[in-house]
PDB file of C-alpha atoms in Angstrom:
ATOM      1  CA  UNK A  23      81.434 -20.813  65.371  1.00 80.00           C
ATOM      2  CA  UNK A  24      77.620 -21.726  66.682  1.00 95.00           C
ATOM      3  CA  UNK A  25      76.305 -24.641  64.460  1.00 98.00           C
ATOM      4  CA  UNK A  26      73.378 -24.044  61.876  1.00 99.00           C
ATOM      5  CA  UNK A  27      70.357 -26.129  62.762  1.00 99.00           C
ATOM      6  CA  UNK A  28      67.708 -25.708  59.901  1.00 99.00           C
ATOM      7  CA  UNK A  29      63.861 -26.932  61.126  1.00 99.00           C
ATOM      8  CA  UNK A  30      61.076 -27.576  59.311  1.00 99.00           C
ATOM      9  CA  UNK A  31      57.775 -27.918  60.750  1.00 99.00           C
ATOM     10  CA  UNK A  32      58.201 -25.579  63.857  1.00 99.00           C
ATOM     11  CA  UNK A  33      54.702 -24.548  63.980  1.00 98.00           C
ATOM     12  CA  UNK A  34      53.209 -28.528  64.145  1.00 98.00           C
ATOM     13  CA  UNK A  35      53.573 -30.901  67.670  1.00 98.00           C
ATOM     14  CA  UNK A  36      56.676 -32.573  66.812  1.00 99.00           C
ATOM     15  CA  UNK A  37      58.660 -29.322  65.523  1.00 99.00           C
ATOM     16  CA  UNK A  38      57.594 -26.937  68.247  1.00 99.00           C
ATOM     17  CA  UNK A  39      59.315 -29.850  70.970  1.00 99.00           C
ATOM     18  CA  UNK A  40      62.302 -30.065  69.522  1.00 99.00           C
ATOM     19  CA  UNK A  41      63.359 -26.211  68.827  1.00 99.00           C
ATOM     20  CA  UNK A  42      62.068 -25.618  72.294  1.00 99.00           C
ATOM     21  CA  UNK A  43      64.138 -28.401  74.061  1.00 99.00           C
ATOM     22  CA  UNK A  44      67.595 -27.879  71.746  1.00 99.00           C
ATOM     23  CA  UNK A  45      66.989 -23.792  72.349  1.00 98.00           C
ATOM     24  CA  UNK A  46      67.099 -25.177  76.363  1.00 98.00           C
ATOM     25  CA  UNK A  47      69.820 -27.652  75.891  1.00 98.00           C
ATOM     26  CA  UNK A  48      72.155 -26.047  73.420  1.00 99.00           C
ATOM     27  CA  UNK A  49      71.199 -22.070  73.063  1.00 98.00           C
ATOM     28  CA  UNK A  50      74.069 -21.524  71.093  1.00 98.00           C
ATOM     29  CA  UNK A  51      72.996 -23.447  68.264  1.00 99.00           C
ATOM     30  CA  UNK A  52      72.043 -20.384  65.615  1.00 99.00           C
ATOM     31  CA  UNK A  53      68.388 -22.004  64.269  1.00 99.00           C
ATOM     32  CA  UNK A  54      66.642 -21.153  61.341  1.00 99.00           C
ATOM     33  CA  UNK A  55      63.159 -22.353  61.300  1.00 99.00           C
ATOM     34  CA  UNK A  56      60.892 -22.640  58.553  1.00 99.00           C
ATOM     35  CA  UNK A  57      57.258 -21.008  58.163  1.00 99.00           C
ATOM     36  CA  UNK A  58      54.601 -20.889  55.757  1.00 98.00           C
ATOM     37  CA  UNK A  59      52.939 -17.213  57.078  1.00 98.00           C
ATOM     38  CA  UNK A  60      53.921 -14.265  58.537  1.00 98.00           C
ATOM     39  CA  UNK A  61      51.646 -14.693  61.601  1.00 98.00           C
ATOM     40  CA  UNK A  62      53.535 -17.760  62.123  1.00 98.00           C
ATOM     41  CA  UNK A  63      56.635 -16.477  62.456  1.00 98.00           C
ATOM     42  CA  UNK A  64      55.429 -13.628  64.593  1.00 98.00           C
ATOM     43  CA  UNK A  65      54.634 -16.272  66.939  1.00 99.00           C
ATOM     44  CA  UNK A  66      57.816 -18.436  66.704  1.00 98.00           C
ATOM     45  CA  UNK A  67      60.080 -14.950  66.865  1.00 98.00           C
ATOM     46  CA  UNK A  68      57.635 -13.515  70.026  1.00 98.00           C
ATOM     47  CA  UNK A  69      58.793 -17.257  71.834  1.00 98.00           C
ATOM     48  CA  UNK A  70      61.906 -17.269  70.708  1.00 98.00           C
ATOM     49  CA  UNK A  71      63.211 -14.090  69.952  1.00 98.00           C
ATOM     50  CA  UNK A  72      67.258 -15.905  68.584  1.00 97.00           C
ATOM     51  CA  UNK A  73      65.242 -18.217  66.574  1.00 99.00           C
ATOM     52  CA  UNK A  74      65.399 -16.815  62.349  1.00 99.00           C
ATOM     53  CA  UNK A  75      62.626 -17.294  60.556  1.00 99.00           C
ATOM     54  CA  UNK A  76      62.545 -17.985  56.898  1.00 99.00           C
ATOM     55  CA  UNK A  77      58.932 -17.496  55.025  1.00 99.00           C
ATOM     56  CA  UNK A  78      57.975 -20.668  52.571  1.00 98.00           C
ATOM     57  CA  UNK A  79      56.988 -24.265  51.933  1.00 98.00           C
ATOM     58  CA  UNK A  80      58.144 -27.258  51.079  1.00 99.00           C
ATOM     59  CA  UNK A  81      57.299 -26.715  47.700  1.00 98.00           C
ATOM     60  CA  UNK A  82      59.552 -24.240  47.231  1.00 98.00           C
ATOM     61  CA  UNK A  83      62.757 -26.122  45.847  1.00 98.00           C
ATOM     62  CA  UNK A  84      65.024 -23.052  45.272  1.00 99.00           C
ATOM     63  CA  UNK A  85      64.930 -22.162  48.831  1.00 99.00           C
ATOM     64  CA  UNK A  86      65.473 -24.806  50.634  1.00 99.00           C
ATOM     65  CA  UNK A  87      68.076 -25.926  48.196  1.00 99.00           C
ATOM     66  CA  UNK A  88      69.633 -22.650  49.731  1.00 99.00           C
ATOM     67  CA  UNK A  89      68.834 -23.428  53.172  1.00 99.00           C
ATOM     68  CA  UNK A  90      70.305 -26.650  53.328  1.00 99.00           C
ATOM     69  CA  UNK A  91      73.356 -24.775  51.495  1.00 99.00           C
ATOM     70  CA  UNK A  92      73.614 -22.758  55.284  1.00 98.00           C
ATOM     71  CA  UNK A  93      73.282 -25.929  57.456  1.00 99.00           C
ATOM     72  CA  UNK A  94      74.878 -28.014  59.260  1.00 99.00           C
ATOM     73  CA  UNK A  95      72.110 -30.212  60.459  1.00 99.00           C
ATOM     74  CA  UNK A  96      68.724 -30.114  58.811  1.00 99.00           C
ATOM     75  CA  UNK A  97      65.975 -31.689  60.843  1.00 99.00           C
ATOM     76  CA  UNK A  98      62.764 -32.281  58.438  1.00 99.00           C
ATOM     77  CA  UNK A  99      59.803 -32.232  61.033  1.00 99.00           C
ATOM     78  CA  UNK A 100      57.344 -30.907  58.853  1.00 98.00           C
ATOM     79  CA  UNK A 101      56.273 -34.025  56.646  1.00 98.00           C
ATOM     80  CA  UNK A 102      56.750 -37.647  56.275  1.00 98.00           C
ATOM     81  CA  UNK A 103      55.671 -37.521  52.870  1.00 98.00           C
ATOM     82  CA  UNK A 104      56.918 -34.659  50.651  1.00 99.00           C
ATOM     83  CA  UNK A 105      59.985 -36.385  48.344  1.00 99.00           C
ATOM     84  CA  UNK A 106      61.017 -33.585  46.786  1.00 98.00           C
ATOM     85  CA  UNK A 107      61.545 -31.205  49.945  1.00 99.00           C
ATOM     86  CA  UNK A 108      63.726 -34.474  51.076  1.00 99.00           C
ATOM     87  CA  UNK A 109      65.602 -33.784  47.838  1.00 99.00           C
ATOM     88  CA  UNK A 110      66.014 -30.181  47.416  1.00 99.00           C
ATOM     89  CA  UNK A 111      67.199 -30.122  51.320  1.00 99.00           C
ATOM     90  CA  UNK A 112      69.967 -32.774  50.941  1.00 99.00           C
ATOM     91  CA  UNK A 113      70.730 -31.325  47.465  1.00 99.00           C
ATOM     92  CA  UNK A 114      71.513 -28.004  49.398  1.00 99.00           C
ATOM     93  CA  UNK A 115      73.531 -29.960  52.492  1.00 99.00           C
ATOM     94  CA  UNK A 116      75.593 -31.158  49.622  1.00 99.00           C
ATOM     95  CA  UNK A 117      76.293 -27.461  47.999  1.00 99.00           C
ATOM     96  CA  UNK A 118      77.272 -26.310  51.449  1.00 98.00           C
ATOM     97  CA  UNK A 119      78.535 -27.118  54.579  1.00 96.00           C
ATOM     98  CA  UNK A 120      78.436 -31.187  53.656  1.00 98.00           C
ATOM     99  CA  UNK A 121      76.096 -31.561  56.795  1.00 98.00           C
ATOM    100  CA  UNK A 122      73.610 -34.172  58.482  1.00 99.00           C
ATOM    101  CA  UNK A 123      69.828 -34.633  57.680  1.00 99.00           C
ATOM    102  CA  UNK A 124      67.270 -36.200  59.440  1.00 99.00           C
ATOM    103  CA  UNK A 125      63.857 -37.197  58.262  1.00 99.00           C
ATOM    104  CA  UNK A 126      60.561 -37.912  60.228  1.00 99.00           C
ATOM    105  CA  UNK A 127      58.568 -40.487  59.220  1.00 99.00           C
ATOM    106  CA  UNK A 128      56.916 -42.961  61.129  1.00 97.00           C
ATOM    107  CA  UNK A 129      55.858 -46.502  61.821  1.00 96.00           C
ATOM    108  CA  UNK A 130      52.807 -46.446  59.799  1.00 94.00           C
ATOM    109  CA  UNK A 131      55.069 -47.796  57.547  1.00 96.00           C
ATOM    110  CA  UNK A 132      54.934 -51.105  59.027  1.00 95.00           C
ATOM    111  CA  UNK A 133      51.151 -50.963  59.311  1.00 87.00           C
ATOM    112  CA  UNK A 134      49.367 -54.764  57.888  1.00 81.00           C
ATOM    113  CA  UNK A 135      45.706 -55.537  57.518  1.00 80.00           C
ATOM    114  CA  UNK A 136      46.180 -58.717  56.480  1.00 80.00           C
ATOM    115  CA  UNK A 137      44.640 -59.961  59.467  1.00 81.00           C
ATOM    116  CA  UNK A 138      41.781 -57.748  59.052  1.00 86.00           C
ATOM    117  CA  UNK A 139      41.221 -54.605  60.791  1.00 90.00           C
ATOM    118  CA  UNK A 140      41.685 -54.784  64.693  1.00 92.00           C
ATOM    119  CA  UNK A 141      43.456 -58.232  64.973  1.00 91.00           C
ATOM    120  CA  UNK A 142      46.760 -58.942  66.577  1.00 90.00           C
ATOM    121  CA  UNK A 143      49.540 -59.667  64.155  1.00 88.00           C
ATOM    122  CA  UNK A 144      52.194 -61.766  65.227  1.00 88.00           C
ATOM    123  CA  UNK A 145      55.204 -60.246  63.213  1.00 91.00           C
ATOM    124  CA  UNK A 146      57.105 -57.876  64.942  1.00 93.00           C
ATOM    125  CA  UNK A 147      59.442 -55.781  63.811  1.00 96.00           C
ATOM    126  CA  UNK A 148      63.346 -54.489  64.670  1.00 97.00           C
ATOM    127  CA  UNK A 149      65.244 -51.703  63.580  1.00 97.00           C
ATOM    128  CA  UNK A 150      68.591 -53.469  63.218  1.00 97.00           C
ATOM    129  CA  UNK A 151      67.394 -57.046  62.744  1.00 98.00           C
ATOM    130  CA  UNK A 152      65.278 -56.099  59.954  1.00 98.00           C
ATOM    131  CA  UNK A 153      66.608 -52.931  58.739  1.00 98.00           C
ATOM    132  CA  UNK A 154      67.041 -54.424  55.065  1.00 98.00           C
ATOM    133  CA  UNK A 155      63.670 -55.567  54.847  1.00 98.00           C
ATOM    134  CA  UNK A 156      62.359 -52.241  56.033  1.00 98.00           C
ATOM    135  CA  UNK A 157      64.151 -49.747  53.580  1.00 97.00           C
ATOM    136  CA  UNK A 158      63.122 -51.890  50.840  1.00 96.00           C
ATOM    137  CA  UNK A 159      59.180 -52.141  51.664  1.00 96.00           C
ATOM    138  CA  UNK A 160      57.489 -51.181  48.397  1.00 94.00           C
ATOM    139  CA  UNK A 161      54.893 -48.070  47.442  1.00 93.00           C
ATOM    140  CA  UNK A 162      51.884 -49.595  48.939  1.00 93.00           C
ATOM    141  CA  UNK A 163      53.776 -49.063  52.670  1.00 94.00           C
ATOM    142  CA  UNK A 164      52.831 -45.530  54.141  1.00 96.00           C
ATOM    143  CA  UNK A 165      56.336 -43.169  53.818  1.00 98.00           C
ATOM    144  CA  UNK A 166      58.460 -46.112  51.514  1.00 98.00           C
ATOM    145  CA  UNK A 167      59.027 -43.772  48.684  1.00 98.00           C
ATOM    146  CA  UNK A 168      60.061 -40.962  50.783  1.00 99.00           C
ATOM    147  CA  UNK A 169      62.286 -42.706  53.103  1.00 99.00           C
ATOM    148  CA  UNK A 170      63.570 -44.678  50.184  1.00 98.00           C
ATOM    149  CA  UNK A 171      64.452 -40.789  48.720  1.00 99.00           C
ATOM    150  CA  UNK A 172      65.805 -40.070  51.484  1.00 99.00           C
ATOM    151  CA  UNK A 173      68.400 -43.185  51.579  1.00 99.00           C
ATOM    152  CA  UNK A 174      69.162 -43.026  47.876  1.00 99.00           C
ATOM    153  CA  UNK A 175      69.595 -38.985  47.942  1.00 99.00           C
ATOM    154  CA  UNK A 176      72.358 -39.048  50.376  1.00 99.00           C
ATOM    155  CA  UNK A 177      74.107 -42.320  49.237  1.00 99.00           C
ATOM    156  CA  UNK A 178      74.356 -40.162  45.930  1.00 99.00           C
ATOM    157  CA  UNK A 179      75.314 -37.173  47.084  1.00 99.00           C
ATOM    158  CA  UNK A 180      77.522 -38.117  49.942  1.00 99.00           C
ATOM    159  CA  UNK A 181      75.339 -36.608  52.093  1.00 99.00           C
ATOM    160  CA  UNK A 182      75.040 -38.649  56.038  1.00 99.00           C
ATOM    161  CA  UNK A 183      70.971 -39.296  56.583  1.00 99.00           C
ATOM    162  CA  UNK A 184      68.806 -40.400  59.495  1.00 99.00           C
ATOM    163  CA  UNK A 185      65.257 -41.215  59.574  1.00 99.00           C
ATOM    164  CA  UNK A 186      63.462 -41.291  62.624  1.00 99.00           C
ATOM    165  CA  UNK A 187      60.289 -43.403  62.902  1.00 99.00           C
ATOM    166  CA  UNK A 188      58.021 -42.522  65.986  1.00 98.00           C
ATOM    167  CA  UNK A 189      54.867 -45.090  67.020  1.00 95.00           C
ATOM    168  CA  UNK A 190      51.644 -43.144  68.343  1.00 96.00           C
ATOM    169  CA  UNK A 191      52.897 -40.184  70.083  1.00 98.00           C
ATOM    170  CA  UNK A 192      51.333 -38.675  73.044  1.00 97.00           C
ATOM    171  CA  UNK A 193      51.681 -36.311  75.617  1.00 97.00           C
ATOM    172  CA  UNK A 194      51.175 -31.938  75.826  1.00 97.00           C
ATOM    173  CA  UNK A 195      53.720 -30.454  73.444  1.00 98.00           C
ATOM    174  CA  UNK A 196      55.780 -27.108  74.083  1.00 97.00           C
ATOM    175  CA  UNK A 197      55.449 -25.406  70.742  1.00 98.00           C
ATOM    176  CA  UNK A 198      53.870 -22.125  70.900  1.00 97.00           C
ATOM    177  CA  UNK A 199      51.484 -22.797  67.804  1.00 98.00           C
ATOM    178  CA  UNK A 200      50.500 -26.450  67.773  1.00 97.00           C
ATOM    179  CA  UNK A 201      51.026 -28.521  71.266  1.00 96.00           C
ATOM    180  CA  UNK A 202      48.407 -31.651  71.038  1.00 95.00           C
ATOM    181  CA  UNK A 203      48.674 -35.128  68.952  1.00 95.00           C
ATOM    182  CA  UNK A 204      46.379 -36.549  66.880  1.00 93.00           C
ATOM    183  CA  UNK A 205      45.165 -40.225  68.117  1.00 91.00           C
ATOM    184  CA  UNK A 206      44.402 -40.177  71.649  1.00 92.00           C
ATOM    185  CA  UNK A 207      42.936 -36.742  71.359  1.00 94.00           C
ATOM    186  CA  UNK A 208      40.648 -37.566  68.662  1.00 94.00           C
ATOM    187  CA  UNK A 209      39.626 -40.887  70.174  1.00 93.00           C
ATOM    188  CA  UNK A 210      38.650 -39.254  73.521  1.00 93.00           C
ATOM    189  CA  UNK A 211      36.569 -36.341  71.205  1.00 94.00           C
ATOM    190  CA  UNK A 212      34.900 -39.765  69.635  1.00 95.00           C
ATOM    191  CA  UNK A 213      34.172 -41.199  72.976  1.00 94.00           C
ATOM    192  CA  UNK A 214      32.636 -38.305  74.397  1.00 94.00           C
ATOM    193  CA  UNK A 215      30.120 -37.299  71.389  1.00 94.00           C
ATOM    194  CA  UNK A 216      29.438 -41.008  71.175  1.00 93.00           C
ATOM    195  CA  UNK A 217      28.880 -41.590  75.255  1.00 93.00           C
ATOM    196  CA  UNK A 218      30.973 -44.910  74.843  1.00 92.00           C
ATOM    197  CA  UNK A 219      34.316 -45.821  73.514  1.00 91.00           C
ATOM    198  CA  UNK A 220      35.213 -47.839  70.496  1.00 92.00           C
ATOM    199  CA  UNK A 221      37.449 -50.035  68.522  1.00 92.00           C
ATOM    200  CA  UNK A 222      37.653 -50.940  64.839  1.00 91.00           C
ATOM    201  CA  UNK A 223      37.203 -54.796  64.898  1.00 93.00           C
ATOM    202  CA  UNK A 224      38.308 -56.391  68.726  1.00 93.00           C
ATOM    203  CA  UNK A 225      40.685 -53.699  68.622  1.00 94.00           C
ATOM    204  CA  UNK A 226      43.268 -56.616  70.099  1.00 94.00           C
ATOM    205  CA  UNK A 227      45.805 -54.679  67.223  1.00 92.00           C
ATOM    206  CA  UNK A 228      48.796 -53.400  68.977  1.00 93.00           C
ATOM    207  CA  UNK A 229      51.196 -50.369  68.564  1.00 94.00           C
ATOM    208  CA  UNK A 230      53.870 -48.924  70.186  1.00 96.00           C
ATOM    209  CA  UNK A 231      53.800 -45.461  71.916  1.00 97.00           C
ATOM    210  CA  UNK A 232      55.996 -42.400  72.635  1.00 98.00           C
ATOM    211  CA  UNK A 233      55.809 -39.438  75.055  1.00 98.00           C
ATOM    212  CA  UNK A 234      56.667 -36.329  73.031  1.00 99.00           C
ATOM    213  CA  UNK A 235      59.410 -34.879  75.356  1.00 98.00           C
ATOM    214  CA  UNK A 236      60.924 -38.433  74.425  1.00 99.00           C
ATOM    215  CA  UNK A 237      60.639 -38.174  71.023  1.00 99.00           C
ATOM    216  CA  UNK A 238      62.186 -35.282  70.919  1.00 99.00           C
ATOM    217  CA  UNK A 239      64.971 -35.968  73.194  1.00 99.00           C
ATOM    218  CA  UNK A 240      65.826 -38.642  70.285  1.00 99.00           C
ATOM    219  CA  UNK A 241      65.708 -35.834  67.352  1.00 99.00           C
ATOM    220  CA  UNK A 242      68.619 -34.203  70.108  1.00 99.00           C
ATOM    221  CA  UNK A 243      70.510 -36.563  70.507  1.00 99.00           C
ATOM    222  CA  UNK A 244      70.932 -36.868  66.692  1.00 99.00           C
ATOM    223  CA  UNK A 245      71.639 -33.326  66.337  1.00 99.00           C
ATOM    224  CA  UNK A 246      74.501 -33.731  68.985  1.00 99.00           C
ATOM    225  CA  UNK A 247      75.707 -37.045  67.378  1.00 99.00           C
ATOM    226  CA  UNK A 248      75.560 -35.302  64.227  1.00 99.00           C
ATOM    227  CA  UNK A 249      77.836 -32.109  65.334  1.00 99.00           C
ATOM    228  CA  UNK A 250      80.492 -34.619  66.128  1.00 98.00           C
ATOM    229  CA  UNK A 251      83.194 -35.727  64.115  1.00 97.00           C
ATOM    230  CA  UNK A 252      82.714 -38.282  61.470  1.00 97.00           C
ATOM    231  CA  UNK A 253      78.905 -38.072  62.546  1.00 98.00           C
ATOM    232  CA  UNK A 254      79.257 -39.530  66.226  1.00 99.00           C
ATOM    233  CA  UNK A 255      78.194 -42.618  67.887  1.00 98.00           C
ATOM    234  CA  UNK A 256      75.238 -42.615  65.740  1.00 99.00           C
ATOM    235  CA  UNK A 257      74.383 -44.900  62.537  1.00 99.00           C
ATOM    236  CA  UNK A 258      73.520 -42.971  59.536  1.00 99.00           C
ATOM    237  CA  UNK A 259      73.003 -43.778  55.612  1.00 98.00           C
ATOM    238  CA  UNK A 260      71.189 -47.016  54.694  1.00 98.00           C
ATOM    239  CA  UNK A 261      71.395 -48.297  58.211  1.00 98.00           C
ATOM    240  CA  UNK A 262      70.656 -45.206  60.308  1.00 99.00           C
ATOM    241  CA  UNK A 263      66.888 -45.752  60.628  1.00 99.00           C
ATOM    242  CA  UNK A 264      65.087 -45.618  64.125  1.00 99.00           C
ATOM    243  CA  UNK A 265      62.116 -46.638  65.604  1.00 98.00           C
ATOM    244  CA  UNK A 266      61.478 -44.810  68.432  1.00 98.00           C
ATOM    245  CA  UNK A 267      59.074 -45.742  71.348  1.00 97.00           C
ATOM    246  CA  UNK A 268      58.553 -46.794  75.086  1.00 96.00           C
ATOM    247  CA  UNK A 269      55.864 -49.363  75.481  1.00 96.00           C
ATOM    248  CA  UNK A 270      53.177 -50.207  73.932  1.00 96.00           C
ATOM    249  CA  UNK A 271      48.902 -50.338  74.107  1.00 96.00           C
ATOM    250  CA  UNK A 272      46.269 -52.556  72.247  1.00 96.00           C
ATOM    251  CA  UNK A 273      43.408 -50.097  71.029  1.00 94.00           C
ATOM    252  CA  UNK A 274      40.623 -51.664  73.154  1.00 95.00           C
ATOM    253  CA  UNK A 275      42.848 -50.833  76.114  1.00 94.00           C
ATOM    254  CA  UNK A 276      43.445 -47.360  75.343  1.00 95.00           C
ATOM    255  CA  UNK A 277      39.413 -47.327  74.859  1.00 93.00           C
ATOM    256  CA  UNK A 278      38.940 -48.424  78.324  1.00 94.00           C
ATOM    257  CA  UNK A 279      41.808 -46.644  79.882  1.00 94.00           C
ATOM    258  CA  UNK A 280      39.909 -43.579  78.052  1.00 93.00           C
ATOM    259  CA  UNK A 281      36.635 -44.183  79.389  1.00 92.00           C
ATOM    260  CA  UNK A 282      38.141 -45.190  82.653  1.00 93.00           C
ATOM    261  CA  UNK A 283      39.124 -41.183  82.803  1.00 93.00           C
ATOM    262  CA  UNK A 284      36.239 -39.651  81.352  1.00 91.00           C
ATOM    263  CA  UNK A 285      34.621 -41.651  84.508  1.00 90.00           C
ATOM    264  CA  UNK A 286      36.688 -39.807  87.103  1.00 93.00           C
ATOM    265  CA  UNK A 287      36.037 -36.352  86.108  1.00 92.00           C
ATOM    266  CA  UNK A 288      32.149 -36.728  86.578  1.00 92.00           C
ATOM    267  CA  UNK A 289      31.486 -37.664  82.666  1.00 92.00           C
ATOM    268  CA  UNK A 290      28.803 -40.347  82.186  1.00 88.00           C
ATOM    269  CA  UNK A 291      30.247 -42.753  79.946  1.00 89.00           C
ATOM    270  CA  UNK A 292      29.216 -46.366  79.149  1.00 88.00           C
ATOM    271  CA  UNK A 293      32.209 -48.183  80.495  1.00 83.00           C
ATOM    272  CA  UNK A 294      32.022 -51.294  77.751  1.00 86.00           C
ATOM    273  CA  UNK A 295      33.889 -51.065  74.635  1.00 87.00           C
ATOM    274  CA  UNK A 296      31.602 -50.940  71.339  1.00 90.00           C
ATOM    275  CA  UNK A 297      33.054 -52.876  68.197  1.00 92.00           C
ATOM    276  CA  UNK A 298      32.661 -51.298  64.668  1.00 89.00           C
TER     277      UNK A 298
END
């Protein structure tokens, strides 16, 4: 019998990737994608005529309680944030099929002004070496509570969990609705209207990056580990957390790499990078 992916978020950049690379990979997986409007899932159904679409929101408990009941992987692509969705899905995984969820959320969580805005921090963190330190970051870290949720929900409910953790992610989706990112696109917009790029501070801060077709190639991977028995090669519960990237940028560099390219299609840009 085909296995029951559930997706939320199918319409954003992240969700669009991944049901369009597992439908290429692995079209016999049955998935079920969730939307909030019917015009939405027009489009989704017009792309991918085998996907089913189910109409709601991740404030809608009762059905994705049920939804998770059908699973046998959920993939939660549509928010970092939303606890209770996190809930309600592994609550259903846990009425059903005993299945696998994974969670986005993302390395903002490791974000640190101490320094002061734009400075280099030396700490740097690991996925394994620090995994303890980085499931039990408290409410003032970006997506804590929810990944915290998300660790505590399954332990409880016996219920295998993975959260993925992306760094700046770039690169021209495939999802019919939204295909763009948000930081380099809105930092070239910025550079444009302002005729000159910018940093907050130096902008000597550094973060990792990650192509999109690479991100999602991880979110795959899972899903395959997943379908295995006992779960696969892969970690899950209070250890399976992932960072996820492939190389890194400082932000004045991706302001002169920006510039650099503005430059070469006949835009007039100033070339030096303006501190705010």
């Amino acid at each position: 019998m085909s296995p029951t992916i559930f997706v939320t978020g199918v319409s954003g950049y992240i969700g669009g990737q991944v049901v369009s690379d597992l439908i290429k990979k692995h079209p016999e997986y049955q998935i079920i994608a969730l939307v909030r409007t019917e015009k939405q899932a027009e489009i989704i159904r017009a792309t991918w005529p085998a996907v089913e679409t189910v109409l709601g929101d991740l404030d809608n408990h009762d059905l994705l309680v049920e939804q998770g009941k059908r699973a046998d992987v959920v993939l939660q692509l549509a928010s970092s944030d939303h606890t209770l969705a996190a809930k309600g899905l592994i609550e259903g995984l846990s009425q059903g099929k005993k299945g696998h969820y994974i969670h986005i959320s993302g390395t903002g969580i490791l974000h640190d002004v101490s320094t002061g805005f734009g400075n280099l921090s030396s700490r740097i963190y690991h996925d394994v070496a620090d995994i303890k330190e980085i499931t039990s970051f408290d409410s003032t870290h970006l997506h804590s509570q929810t990944d915290a949720a998300v660790i505590s929900s399954g332990k409880e409910l016996n219920i295998s969990t993975a959260i993925v953790a992306p760094s700046a992610i770039y690169g021209v989706g495939k999802g019919p609705i939204n295909n763009r990112s948000v930081q380099v696109p809105v930092l070239a917009q910025e550079t444009l209207k302002r005729g000159r790029p910018f940093t907050v501070g130096a902008g000597n801060n550094i973060w990792d990056h990650i192509h999109i077709s690479d991100l999602s190639a991880a979110f795959g991977l899972l899903v395959e580990e997943a379908l295995k028995p006992a779960g696969g090669a892969a970690t899950w519960g209070s250890e399976g957390y992932y960072f996820v990237e492939s190389g890194e940028h400082s932000w004045a560099q991706l302001g002169r790499d920006i510039a650099a390219v503005v430059a070469e299609r006949g835009i007039k840009v100033e070339a030096e990078v303006e501190q705010m």
